[in-house]
mmCIF file with all atom_site columns, C-alpha atoms in Angstrom:
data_model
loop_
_atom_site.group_PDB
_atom_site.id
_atom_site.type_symbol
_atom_site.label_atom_id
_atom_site.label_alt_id
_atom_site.label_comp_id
_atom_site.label_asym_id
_atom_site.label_entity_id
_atom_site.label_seq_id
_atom_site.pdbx_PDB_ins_code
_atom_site.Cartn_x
_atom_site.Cartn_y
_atom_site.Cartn_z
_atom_site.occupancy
_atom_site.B_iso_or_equiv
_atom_site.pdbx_formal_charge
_atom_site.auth_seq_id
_atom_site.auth_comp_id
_atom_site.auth_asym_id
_atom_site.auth_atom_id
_atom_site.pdbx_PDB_model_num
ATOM 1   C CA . UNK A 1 1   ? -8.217  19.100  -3.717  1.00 40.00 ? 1   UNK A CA 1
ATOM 2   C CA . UNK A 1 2   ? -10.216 21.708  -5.474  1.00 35.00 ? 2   UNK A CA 1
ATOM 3   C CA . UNK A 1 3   ? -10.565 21.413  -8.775  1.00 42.00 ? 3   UNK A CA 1
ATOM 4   C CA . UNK A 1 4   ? -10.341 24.718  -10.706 1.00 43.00 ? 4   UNK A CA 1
ATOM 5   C CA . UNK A 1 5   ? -12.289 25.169  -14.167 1.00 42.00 ? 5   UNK A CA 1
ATOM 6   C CA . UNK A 1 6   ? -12.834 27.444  -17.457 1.00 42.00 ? 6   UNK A CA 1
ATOM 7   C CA . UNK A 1 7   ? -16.160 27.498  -19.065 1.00 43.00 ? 7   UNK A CA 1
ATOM 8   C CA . UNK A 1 8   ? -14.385 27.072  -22.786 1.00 47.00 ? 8   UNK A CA 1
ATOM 9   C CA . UNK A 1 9   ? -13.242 24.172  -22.333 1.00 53.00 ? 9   UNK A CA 1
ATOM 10  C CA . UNK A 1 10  ? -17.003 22.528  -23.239 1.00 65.00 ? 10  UNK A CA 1
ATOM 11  C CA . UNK A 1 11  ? -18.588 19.310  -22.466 1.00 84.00 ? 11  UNK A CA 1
ATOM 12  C CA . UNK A 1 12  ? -16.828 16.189  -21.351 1.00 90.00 ? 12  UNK A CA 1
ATOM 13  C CA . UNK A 1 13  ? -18.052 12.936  -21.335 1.00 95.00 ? 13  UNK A CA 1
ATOM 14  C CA . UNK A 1 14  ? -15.711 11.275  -18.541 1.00 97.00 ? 14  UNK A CA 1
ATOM 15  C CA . UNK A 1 15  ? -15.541 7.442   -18.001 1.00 98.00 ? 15  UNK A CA 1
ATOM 16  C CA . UNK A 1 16  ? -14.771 6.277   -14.267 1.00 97.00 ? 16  UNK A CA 1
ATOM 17  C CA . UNK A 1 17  ? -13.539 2.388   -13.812 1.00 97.00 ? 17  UNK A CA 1
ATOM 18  C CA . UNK A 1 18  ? -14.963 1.011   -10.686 1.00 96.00 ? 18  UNK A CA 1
ATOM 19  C CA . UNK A 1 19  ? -13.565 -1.623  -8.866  1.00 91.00 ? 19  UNK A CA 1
ATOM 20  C CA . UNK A 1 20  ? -16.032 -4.064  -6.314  1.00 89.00 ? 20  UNK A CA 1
ATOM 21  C CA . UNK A 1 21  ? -13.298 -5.161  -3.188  1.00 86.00 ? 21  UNK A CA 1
ATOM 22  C CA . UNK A 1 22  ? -14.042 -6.049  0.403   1.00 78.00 ? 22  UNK A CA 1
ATOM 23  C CA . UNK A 1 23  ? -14.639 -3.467  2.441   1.00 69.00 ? 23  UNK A CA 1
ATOM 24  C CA . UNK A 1 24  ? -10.901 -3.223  4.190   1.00 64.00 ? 24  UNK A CA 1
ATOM 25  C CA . UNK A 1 25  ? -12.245 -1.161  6.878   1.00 63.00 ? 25  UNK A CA 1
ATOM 26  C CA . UNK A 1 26  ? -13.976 -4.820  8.212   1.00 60.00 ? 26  UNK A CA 1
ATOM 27  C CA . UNK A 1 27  ? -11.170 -7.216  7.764   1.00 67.00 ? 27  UNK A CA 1
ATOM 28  C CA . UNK A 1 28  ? -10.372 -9.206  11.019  1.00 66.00 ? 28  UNK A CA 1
ATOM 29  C CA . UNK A 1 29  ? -7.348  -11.641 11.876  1.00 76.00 ? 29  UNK A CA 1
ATOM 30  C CA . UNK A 1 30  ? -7.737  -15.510 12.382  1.00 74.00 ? 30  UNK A CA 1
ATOM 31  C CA . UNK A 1 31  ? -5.041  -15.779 15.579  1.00 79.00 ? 31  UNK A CA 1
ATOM 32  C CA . UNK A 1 32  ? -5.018  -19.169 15.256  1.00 83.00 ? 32  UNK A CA 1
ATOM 33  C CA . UNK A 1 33  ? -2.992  -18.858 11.933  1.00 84.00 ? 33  UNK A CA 1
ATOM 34  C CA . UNK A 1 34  ? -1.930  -14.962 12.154  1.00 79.00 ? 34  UNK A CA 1
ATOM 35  C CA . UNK A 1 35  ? -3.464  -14.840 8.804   1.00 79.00 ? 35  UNK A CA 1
ATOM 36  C CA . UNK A 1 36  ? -6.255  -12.212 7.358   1.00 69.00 ? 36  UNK A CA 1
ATOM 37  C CA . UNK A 1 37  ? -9.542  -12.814 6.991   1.00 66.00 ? 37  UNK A CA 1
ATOM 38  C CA . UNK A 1 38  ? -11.256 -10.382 4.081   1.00 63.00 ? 38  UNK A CA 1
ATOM 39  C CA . UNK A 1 39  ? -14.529 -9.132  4.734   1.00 61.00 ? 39  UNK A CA 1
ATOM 40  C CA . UNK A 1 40  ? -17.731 -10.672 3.301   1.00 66.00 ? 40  UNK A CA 1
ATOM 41  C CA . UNK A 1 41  ? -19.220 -7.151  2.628   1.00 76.00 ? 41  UNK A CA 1
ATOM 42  C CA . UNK A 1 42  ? -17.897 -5.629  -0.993  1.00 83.00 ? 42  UNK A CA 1
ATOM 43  C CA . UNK A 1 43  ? -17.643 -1.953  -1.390  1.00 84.00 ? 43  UNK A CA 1
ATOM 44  C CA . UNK A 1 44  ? -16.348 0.271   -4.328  1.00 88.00 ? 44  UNK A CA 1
ATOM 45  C CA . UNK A 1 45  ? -12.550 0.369   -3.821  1.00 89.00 ? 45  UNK A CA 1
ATOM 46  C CA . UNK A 1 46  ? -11.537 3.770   -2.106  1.00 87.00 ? 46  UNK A CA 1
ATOM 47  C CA . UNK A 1 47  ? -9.251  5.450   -4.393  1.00 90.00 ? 47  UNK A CA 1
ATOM 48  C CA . UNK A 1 48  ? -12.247 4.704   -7.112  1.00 92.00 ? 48  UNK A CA 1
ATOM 49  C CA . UNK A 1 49  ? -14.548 6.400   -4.997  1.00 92.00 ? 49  UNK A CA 1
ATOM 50  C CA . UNK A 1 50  ? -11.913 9.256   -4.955  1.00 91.00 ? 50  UNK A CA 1
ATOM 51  C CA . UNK A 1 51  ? -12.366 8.993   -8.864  1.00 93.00 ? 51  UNK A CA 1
ATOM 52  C CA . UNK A 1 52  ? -15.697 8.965   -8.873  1.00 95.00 ? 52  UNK A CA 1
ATOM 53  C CA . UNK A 1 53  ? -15.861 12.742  -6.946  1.00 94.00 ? 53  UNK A CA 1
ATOM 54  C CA . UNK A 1 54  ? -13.706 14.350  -8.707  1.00 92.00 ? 54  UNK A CA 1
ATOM 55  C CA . UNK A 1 55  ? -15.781 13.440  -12.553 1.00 94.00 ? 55  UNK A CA 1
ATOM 56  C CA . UNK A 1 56  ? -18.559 14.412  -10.169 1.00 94.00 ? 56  UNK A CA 1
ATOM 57  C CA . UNK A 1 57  ? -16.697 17.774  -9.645  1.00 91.00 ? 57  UNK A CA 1
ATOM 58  C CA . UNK A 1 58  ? -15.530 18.166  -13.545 1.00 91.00 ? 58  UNK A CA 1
ATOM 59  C CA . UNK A 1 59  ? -19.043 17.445  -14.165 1.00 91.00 ? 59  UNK A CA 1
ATOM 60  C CA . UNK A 1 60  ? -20.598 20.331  -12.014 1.00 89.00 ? 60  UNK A CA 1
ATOM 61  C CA . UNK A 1 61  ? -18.440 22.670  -14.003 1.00 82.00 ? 61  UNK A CA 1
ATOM 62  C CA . UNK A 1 62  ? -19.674 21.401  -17.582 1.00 79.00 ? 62  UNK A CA 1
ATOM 63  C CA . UNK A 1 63  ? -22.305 20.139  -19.676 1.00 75.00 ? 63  UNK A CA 1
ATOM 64  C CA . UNK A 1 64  ? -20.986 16.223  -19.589 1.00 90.00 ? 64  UNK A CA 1
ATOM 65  C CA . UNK A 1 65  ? -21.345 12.958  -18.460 1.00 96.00 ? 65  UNK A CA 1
ATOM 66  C CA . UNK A 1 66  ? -20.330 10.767  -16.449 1.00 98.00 ? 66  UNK A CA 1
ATOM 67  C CA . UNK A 1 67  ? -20.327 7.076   -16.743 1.00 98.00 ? 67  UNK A CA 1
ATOM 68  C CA . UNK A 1 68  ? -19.262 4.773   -13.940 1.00 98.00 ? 68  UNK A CA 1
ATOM 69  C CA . UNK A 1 69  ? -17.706 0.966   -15.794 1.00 98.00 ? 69  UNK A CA 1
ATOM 70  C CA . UNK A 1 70  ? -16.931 -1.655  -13.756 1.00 96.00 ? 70  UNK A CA 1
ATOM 71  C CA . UNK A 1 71  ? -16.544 -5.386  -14.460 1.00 96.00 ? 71  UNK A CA 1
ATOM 72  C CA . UNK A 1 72  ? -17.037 -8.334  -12.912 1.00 94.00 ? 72  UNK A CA 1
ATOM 73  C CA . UNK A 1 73  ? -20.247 -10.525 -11.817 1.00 94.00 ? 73  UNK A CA 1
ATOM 74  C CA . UNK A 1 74  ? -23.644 -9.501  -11.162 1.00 94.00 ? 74  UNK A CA 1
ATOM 75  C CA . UNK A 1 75  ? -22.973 -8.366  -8.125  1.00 93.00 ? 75  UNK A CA 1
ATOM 76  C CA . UNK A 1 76  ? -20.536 -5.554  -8.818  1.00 94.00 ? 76  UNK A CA 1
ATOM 77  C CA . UNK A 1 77  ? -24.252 -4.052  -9.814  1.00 95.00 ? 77  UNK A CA 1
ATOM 78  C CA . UNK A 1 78  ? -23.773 -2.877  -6.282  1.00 95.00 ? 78  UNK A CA 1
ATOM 79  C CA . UNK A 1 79  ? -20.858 -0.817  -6.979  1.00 95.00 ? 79  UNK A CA 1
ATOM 80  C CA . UNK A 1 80  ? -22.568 0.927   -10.192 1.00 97.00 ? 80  UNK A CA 1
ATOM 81  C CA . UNK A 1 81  ? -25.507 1.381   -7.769  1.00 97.00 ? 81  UNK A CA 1
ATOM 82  C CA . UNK A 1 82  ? -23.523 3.639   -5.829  1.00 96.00 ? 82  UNK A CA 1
ATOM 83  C CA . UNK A 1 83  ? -21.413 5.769   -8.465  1.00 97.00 ? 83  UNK A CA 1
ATOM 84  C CA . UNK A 1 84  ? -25.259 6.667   -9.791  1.00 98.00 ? 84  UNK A CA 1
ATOM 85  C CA . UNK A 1 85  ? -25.957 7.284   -6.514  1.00 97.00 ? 85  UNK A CA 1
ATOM 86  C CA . UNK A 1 86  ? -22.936 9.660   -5.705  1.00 97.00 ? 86  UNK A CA 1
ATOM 87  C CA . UNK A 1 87  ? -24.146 11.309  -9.263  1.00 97.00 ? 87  UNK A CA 1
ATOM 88  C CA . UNK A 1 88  ? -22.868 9.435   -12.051 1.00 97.00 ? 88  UNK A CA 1
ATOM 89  C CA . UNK A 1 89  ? -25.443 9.647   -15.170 1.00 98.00 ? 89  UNK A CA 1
ATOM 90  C CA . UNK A 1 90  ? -25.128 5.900   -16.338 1.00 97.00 ? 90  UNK A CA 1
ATOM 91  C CA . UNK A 1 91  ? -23.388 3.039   -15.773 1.00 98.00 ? 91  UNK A CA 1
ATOM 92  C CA . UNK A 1 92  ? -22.059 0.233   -17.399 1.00 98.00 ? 92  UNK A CA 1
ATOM 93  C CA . UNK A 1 93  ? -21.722 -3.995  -16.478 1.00 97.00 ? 93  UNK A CA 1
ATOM 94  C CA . UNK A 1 94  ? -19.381 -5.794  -18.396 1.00 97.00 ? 94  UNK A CA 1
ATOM 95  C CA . UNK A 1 95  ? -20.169 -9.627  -16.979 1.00 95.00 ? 95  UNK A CA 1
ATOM 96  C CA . UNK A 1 96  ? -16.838 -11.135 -15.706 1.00 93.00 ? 96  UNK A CA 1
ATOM 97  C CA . UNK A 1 97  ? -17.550 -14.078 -13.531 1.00 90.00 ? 97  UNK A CA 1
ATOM 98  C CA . UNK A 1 98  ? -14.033 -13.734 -11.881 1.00 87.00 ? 98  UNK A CA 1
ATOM 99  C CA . UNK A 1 99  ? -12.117 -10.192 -12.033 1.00 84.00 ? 99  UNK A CA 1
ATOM 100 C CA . UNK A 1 100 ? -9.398  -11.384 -9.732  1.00 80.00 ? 100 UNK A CA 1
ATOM 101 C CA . UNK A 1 101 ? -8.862  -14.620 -11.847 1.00 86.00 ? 101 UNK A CA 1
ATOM 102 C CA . UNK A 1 102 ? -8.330  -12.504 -14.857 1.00 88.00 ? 102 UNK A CA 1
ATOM 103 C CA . UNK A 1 103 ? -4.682  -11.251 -15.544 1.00 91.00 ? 103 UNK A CA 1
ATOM 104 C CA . UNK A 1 104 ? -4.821  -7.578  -15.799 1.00 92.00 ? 104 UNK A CA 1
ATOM 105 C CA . UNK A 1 105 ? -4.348  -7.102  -18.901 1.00 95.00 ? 105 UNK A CA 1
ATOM 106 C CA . UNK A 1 106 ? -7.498  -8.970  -19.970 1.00 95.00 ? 106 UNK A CA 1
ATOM 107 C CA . UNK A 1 107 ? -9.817  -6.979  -17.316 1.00 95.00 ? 107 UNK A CA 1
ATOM 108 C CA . UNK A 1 108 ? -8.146  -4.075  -19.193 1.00 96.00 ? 108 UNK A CA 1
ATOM 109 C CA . UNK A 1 109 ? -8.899  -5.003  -22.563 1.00 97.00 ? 109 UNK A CA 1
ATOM 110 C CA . UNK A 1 110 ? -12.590 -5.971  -21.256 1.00 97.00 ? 110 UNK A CA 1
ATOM 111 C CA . UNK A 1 111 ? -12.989 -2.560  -20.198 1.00 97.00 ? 111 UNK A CA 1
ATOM 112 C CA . UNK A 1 112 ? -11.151 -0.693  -23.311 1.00 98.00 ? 112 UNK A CA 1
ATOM 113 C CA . UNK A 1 113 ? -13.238 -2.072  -25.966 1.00 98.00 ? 113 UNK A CA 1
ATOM 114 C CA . UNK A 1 114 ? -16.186 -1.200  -24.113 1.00 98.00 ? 114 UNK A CA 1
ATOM 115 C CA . UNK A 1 115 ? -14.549 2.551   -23.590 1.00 98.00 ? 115 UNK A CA 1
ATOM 116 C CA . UNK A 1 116 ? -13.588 2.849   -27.419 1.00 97.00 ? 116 UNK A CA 1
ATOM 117 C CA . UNK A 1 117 ? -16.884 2.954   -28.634 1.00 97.00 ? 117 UNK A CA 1
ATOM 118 C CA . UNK A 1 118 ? -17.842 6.158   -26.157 1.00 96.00 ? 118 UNK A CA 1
ATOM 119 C CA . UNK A 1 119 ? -15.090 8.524   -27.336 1.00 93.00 ? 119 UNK A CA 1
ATOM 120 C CA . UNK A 1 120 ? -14.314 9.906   -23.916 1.00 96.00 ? 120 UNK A CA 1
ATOM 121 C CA . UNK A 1 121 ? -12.481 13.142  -23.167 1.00 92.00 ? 121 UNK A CA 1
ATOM 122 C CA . UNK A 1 122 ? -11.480 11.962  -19.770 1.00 95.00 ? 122 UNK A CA 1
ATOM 123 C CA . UNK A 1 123 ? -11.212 8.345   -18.488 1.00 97.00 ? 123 UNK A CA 1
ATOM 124 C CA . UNK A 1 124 ? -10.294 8.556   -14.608 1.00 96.00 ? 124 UNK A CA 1
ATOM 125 C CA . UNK A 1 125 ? -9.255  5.228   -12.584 1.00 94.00 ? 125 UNK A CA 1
ATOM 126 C CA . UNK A 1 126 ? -7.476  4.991   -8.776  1.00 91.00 ? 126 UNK A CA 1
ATOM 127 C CA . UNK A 1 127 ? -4.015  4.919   -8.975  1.00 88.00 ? 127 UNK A CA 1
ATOM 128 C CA . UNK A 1 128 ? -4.534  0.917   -7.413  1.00 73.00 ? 128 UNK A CA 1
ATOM 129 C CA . UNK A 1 129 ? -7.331  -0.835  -5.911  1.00 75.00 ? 129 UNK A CA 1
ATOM 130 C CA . UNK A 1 130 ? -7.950  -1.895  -2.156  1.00 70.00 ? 130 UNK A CA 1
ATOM 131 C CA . UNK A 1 131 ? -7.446  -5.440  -2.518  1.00 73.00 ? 131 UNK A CA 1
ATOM 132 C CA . UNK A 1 132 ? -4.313  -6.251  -4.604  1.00 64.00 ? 132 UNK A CA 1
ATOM 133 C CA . UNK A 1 133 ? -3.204  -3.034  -5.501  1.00 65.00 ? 133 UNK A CA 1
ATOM 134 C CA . UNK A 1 134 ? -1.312  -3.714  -8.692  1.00 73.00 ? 134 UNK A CA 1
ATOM 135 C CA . UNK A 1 135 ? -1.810  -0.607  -10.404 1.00 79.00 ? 135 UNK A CA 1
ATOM 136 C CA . UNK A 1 136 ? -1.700  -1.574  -12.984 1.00 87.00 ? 136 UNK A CA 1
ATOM 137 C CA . UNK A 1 137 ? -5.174  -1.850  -15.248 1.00 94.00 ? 137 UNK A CA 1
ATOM 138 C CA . UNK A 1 138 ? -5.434  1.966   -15.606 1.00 93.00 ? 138 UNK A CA 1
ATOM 139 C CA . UNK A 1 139 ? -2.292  2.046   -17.298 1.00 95.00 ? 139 UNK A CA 1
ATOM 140 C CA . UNK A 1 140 ? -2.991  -0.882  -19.332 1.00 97.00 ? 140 UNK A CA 1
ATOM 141 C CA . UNK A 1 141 ? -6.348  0.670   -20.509 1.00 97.00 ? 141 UNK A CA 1
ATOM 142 C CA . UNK A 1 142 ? -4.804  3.777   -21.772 1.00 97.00 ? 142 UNK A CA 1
ATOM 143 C CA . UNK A 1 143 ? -2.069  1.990   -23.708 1.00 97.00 ? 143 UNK A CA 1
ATOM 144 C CA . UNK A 1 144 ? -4.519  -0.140  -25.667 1.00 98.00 ? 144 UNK A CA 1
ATOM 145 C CA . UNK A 1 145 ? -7.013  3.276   -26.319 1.00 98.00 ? 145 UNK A CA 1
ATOM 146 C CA . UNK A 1 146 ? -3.654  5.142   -27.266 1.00 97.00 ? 146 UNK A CA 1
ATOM 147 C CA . UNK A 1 147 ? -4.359  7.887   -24.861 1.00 97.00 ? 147 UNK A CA 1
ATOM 148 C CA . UNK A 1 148 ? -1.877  9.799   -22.466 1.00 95.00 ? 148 UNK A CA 1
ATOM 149 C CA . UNK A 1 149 ? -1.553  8.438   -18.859 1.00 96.00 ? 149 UNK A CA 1
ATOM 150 C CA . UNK A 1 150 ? -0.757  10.812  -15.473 1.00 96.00 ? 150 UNK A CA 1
ATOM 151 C CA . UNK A 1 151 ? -0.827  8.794   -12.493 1.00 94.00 ? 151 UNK A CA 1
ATOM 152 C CA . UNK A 1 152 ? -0.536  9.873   -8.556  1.00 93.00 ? 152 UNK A CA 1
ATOM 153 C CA . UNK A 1 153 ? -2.960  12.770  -9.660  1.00 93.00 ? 153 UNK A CA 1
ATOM 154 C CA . UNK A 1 154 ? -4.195  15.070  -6.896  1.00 92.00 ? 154 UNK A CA 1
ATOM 155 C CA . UNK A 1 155 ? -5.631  17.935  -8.402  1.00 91.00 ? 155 UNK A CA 1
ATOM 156 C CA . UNK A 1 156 ? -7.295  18.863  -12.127 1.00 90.00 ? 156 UNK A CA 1
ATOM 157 C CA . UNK A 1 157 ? -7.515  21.984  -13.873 1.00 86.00 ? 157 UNK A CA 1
ATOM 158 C CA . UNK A 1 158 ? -9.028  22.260  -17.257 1.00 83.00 ? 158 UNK A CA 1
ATOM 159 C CA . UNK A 1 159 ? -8.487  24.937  -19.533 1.00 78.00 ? 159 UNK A CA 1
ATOM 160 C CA . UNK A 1 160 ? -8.796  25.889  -22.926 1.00 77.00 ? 160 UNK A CA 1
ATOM 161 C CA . UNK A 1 161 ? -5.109  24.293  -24.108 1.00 79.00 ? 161 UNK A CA 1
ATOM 162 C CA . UNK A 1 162 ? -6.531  21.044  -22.379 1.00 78.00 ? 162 UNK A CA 1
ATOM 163 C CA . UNK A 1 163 ? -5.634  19.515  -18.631 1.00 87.00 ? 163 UNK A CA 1
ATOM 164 C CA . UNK A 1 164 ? -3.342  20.755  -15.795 1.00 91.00 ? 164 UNK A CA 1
ATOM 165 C CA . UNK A 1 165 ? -2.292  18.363  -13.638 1.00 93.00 ? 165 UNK A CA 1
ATOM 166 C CA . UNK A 1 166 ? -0.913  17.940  -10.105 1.00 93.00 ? 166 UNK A CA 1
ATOM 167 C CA . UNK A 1 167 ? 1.208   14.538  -9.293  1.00 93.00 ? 167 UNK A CA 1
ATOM 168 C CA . UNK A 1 168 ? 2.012   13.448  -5.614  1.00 91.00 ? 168 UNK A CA 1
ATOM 169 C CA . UNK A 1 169 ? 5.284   12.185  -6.173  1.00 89.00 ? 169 UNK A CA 1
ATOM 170 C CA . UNK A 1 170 ? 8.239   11.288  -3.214  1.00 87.00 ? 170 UNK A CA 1
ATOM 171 C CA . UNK A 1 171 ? 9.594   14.570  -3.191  1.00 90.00 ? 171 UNK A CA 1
ATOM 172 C CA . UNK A 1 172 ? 7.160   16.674  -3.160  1.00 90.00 ? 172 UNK A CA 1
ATOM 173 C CA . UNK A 1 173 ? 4.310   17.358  -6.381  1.00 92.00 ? 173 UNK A CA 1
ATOM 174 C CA . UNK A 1 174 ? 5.187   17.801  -9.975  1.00 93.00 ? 174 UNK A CA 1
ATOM 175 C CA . UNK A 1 175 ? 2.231   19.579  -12.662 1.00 93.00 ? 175 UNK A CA 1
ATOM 176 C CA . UNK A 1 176 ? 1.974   17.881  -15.752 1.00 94.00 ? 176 UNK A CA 1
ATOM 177 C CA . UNK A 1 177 ? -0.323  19.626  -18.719 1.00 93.00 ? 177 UNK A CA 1
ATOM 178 C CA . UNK A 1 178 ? -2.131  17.293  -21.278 1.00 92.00 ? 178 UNK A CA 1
ATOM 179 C CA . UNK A 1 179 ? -4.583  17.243  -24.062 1.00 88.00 ? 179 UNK A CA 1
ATOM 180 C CA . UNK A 1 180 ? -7.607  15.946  -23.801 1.00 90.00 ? 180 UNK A CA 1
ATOM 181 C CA . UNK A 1 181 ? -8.727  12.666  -24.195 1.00 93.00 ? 181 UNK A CA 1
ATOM 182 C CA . UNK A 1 182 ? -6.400  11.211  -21.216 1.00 94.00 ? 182 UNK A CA 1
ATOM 183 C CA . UNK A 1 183 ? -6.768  8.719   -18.909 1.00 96.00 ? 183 UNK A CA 1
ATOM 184 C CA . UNK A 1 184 ? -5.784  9.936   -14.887 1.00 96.00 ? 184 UNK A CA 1
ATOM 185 C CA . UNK A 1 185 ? -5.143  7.809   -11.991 1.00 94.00 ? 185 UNK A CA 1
ATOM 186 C CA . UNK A 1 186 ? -6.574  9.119   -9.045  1.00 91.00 ? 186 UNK A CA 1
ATOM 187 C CA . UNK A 1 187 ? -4.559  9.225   -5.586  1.00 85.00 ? 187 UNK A CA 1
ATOM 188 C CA . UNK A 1 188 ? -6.133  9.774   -2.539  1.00 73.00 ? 188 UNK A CA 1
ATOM 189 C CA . UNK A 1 189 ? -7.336  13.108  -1.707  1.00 62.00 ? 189 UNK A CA 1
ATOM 190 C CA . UNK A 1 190 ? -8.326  14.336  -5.659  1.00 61.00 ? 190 UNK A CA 1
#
């Protein structure tokens, strides 16, 4: 959705969490045992991607930064590659051999204490990932920052009294306002 923007609100620096999946669009079934095969080729989990464009979009509208942190083994370089690529100003590695071996809660504190030290105004995440969609590290790494949470978000405004926010929810959307620093979990078509 579009997102709509004051000039007063000033500079953000905005932290995106990136997730390295297969690429679902390239999954295939084994018919001998009905089961699925995951595809060899990684990609940057969609509803990150979804993250990623909309700090792109916040960041068009102000003097920030944004800053694309992922975890997980050399590889998920790959991912970064492509959030600079998209626009992102930096990015940040944090070397986990084996994200999906981790519980969530310790890929979450991974990725807070390397978010504490940046003092972000905005930390954005998708709602869930591709792959095992738990849903549930974004939450996890605004608990242990003690910083608000709005998931299911599908459109941002920023003002000068801080963040306006549009949740898809079952019945329809609800708008949530916030201060800043908070930490919002993208749905598809932010």
């Amino acid at each position: 959705r579009t997102t709509q923007l004051m000039a007063s609100a000033g500079p953000l620096t905005i932290a995106v969490l990136i997730k390295q999946v297969p690429d679902m669009n390239a999954i295939r079934i084994d018919r001998a045992n009905s089961r699925i095969v995951p595809s060899a080729q990684l990609v940057m989990s969609s509803y990150d991607e979804y993250a990623v464009e909309a700090a792109l979009r916040l960041k068009e509208s102000f003097d920030g930064e944004v800053i694309a942190v992922a975890a997980g083994p050399a590889m998920v370089r790959d991912v970064i590659t492509r959030a600079l690529a998209m626009g992102a100003d930096r990015g940040i590695h944090l070397e986990v051999e084996d994200v999906n071996a981790t519980d969530t809660l310790g890929i979450a504190s991974v990725l807070s204490d390397a978010l504490r030290p940046l003092e972000c105004s905005l930390v954005i995440a998708g709602q869930t990932s591709d792959d095992f969609e738990a849903g549930q590290v974004g939450a996890q790494v605004a608990e242990l920052l003690k910083m608000p949470v709005i998931s299911n978000v599908v459109e941002i405004t920023i003002d000068e009294d801080g963040m306006l926010v549009r949740r898809d929810m079952e019945d329809g959307y609800q708008t949530v306002r916030s201060t800043l620093p908070v930490v919002l979990l993208s749905s598809t078509g932010l």
